[in-house]
Amino acid sequence: MTEDLVPSLGRWRLWNQFALRGPGFPADGVLRLSPPGLAEAADKFDPDSPLSGPEWDGFTEELSAAAVDTAHILQDIARTPAFRQALAWQNRPVLRTGIAPFLRWRPGIDPRSSMPRQREELVAHYWQRFCVKNDTIGFFGPVGWGRWDGSVPGAAVDTGTGLIADSRVYWASWGIDALAKILDADPELRGWIAPRRVPFVVVDGDQVRVPGRRPTTVSAAQAAVLTRCDGVRPAHAVAADLPDTDVPGILTDLVSRRWVTWRLEVPAGTHPERALRAWTEQVGDPGPRRRALAALDLLEAGRAKVAAADEESELIAAMEELERDFTRLTDTAAVREKSASTAPCRALVYSDTRRSATARLGPAVLDALAPLRLLMDSAGWLTARLAATVAAGIRPVHARLAASGPVDLASFWFACLPVLHGTARTAADDLQREFAARWQRVLDVPEGARRVSVRTADIKAAVSHEFTGGGGWTAARYLSPDIMVAADGPEAAARGDLTLVLGELHLAANTLGASLFTHQHPDIRELLALTDRDHPAPRLLPLIPKEHRARLSARVRQTLVRPEDYQVALTDFTADPARQRAVHSADAVVQERDGELLVLLPDGAEFPVADVFSHVLTTLSMDLFRLLTPAPHTPRVTLDRMVVARETWRLSAAGVDFADDKDEARRFVRARQWRARQGLPRFVFVVSPTESRPFYVDFDSPVYVTILAKALRRLARKDPHGTATFTEMLPTPEQTWLTDDEGRRYTSELRFVAFDTQET
């Protein structure tokens, strides 16, 4: 398909490029941990019969032999260089504390006590993640790319050579920030650091206003210094401008009032080391400049060694050397402790890679995607309703502030926080319930059904009736669906003999704009050109913190920001201060015009006020898309050739009989009987409140059954009423189509971008 034939689904225009996500280890790797014939042998025992007698003794011997074989397989996995290198990136201490002693253990000779079993489970746990989880990180979760192409009927793979086409090692922003903090403490560098006015501090002549406080009158000298604190002019330049003023003393006072920050701050970005180097090179004093560059050069050399390491031992040695140098230079721990406030990247550096394989999609896939149009129309209703709710809440706030005069954006933002973090959150929960109820009316899912198949032609009118409207804010014109392809191999997928499976539908975000995707694209200019097509005019984008819990890190930061786009700092100024269109919230004004609230920027540009709240609104909406109301069981729902909801069970962890069984053979048999009673398939993904992420379970595999049993025990101990969610694995390992140049098959998903061409 050519550029002028970009696929569209109604009002939703798809980008002609998409991301191809998948692990770096073949899918059949997990099947190695399912002993042949063991599941069939276990199913011969009647649920009402006692597990004893000669036949039972024979089965326990068979399971014991299988356990030895599985232990050898797990040791083979643990010896695999690629697996060990992946662990070195993910959790390096495990190689010493868990893997090394596991490999010294002799299955079938040494006792199979508690510790060897725990180490078996450790390897199996990482193995399932590396084989069947479509994560995106490092060579064990490389980013692939694809395009629409009318010359292929279905989904075709161009394997390329090897697994990886390109690999890069990046700094976690916190590591460079730690070095910046040390440089900031150098008295000889102090004068070269540019003080910066806090974004929400309003300066109006000799009046300084902070939201929520009365104006403060300052002296002419203080006002002169404060107006020059633009984050660009170093302190020595401010002093040169004001030769008769005690600039250092005034700056110290302004910092103590929290009106100014005077510290070395590195702008947010994928390459923070480049920004720090650029600042260091402009230091005019040769001595401190050389010291600062030497420190940065040392760490950069360490990162280069990590990037160049080809083997596990080299990688570990390079990482340890880098961490030693970092700790010596910064007096900071080289690995951050995991906590609720820690962003995802805890190590100093991380690796992202680009997959050699690329994909092409043809008309059969576009045809199978047709139901996505109805889903996206309903998602547009969600974001529009959320935006309307927030708008209704913030209008009275503006009216109250406007009664006293012009309303600066900073004051408006702080005054709106109770709405954004209070009533808006409640409204979002209510909207989610209403959304699912409307879809229940559309789908009319029968009670107790396991499979529901619906023709989109039969529900199109009902969807239009239930879900009208769309948009709400500029970012809400983007949706990012995750779609999986289920086929009986690559040949069937290429013919178009396939079924599509909806993974997630990410609302109000172009997720392909995240750094982890854009910096693994062969030419980021192509993605910027697609952005230009969607947004010919400038956008207003709020500046967000560098990191915050699980949602924000350098890897997920939006990078498709063009020079013509405006960025507004509400509380955190994380852009380059020299950027022409980076605006302080204190310098923008909020006005009402024709019933709409607009933001007026200092250069006269105007934008809907909702765009200022876009990050909060997107955060509120990102988890709202749920077609079915949660219940103990919800069916698989298929629209035409697309599964839009996988079969799901929400089951109590308490009272699951096999979970507490200490005997491995009895636990395995009872788990299979429990699974049969619940109607669960062989392959599932499990989400539990006590586990950090979803995990794969194969009920034909004793080791994965044991991992499940332990997770259920943990949940039951923590919360006797707690439930775990089981979702059918679809596609299964046998239904994969993504291959490499050696014919090995991988699980995968396609990340699309859809843009709403309908103006709101």
PDB file of N, CA, C and O in Angstrom, residues 59 89 104-105 120 140 147 192 220 346 355 491 550 571 592 734:
ATOM      1  N   PHE A  59       2.857 -43.882  39.213  1.00  0.00           N
ATOM      2  CA  PHE A  59       2.812 -42.506  38.724  1.00  0.00           C
ATOM      3  C   PHE A  59       3.831 -41.633  39.451  1.00  0.00           C
ATOM      4  O   PHE A  59       4.505 -40.798  38.828  1.00  0.00           O
ATOM      5  N   TRP A  89      21.446  -8.566  32.670  1.00  0.00           N
ATOM      6  CA  TRP A  89      20.771  -7.277  32.518  1.00  0.00           C
ATOM      7  C   TRP A  89      19.615  -7.130  33.494  1.00  0.00           C
ATOM      8  O   TRP A  89      19.388  -6.048  34.041  1.00  0.00           O
ATOM      9  N   ARG A 104      25.664 -26.331  40.335  1.00  0.00           N
ATOM     10  CA  ARG A 104      26.526 -27.276  41.073  1.00  0.00           C
ATOM     11  C   ARG A 104      25.748 -28.475  41.591  1.00  0.00           C
ATOM     12  O   ARG A 104      26.329 -29.522  41.901  1.00  0.00           O
ATOM     13  N   TRP A 105      24.453 -28.327  41.699  1.00  0.00           N
ATOM     14  CA  TRP A 105      23.585 -29.412  42.183  1.00  0.00           C
ATOM     15  C   TRP A 105      23.482 -30.492  41.104  1.00  0.00           C
ATOM     16  O   TRP A 105      23.410 -30.201  39.909  1.00  0.00           O
ATOM     17  N   GLU A 120      15.055 -24.199  40.727  1.00  0.00           N
ATOM     18  CA  GLU A 120      14.351 -24.640  39.526  1.00  0.00           C
ATOM     19  C   GLU A 120      13.258 -23.635  39.158  1.00  0.00           C
ATOM     20  O   GLU A 120      13.113 -23.237  37.993  1.00  0.00           O
ATOM     21  N   PHE A 140      16.347  -9.521  24.748  1.00  0.00           N
ATOM     22  CA  PHE A 140      15.328 -10.504  25.107  1.00  0.00           C
ATOM     23  C   PHE A 140      13.926  -9.916  25.005  1.00  0.00           C
ATOM     24  O   PHE A 140      12.952 -10.544  25.390  1.00  0.00           O
ATOM     25  N   ARG A 147       5.291  -2.591   8.099  1.00  0.00           N
ATOM     26  CA  ARG A 147       4.552  -1.649   7.261  1.00  0.00           C
ATOM     27  C   ARG A 147       3.383  -2.369   6.590  1.00  0.00           C
ATOM     28  O   ARG A 147       3.400  -3.589   6.424  1.00  0.00           O
ATOM     29  N   TRP A 192      28.857  28.939  36.998  1.00  0.00           N
ATOM     30  CA  TRP A 192      28.513  28.559  35.630  1.00  0.00           C
ATOM     31  C   TRP A 192      27.155  27.885  35.535  1.00  0.00           C
ATOM     32  O   TRP A 192      26.701  27.525  34.442  1.00  0.00           O
ATOM     33  N   ALA A 220      13.919  46.344  44.085  1.00  0.00           N
ATOM     34  CA  ALA A 220      14.272  46.441  42.666  1.00  0.00           C
ATOM     35  C   ALA A 220      15.408  45.484  42.324  1.00  0.00           C
ATOM     36  O   ALA A 220      15.423  44.879  41.246  1.00  0.00           O
ATOM     37  N   ARG A 346      16.130   0.686  37.546  1.00  0.00           N
ATOM     38  CA  ARG A 346      16.870   0.752  38.803  1.00  0.00           C
ATOM     39  C   ARG A 346      18.366   0.692  38.587  1.00  0.00           C
ATOM     40  O   ARG A 346      19.136   1.099  39.444  1.00  0.00           O
ATOM     41  N   ARG A 355      14.937  -5.473  16.361  1.00  0.00           N
ATOM     42  CA  ARG A 355      14.840  -6.824  15.811  1.00  0.00           C
ATOM     43  C   ARG A 355      15.208  -6.815  14.326  1.00  0.00           C
ATOM     44  O   ARG A 355      14.863  -5.888  13.589  1.00  0.00           O
ATOM     45  N   GLU A 491       3.182 -19.732   7.234  1.00  0.00           N
ATOM     46  CA  GLU A 491       2.574 -19.873   5.910  1.00  0.00           C
ATOM     47  C   GLU A 491       1.094 -19.512   5.954  1.00  0.00           C
ATOM     48  O   GLU A 491       0.575 -18.822   5.065  1.00  0.00           O
ATOM     49  N   ALA A 550       5.921   3.637  38.436  1.00  0.00           N
ATOM     50  CA  ALA A 550       6.006   2.714  37.314  1.00  0.00           C
ATOM     51  C   ALA A 550       5.628   3.357  35.992  1.00  0.00           C
ATOM     52  O   ALA A 550       5.855   2.786  34.936  1.00  0.00           O
ATOM     53  N   THR A 571       4.717  22.428  36.987  1.00  0.00           N
ATOM     54  CA  THR A 571       5.486  22.438  38.240  1.00  0.00           C
ATOM     55  C   THR A 571       6.928  22.010  38.011  1.00  0.00           C
ATOM     56  O   THR A 571       7.818  22.403  38.753  1.00  0.00           O
ATOM     57  N   GLU A 592     -11.753  32.717  29.285  1.00  0.00           N
ATOM     58  CA  GLU A 592     -12.967  32.082  28.755  1.00  0.00           C
ATOM     59  C   GLU A 592     -13.411  32.854  27.521  1.00  0.00           C
ATOM     60  O   GLU A 592     -13.469  34.085  27.518  1.00  0.00           O
ATOM     61  N   GLU A 734       1.721 -22.711  20.031  1.00  0.00           N
ATOM     62  CA  GLU A 734       1.656 -23.381  18.729  1.00  0.00           C
ATOM     63  C   GLU A 734       1.054 -22.503  17.638  1.00  0.00           C
ATOM     64  O   GLU A 734       1.071 -22.880  16.463  1.00  0.00           O
TER      65      GLU A 734
END
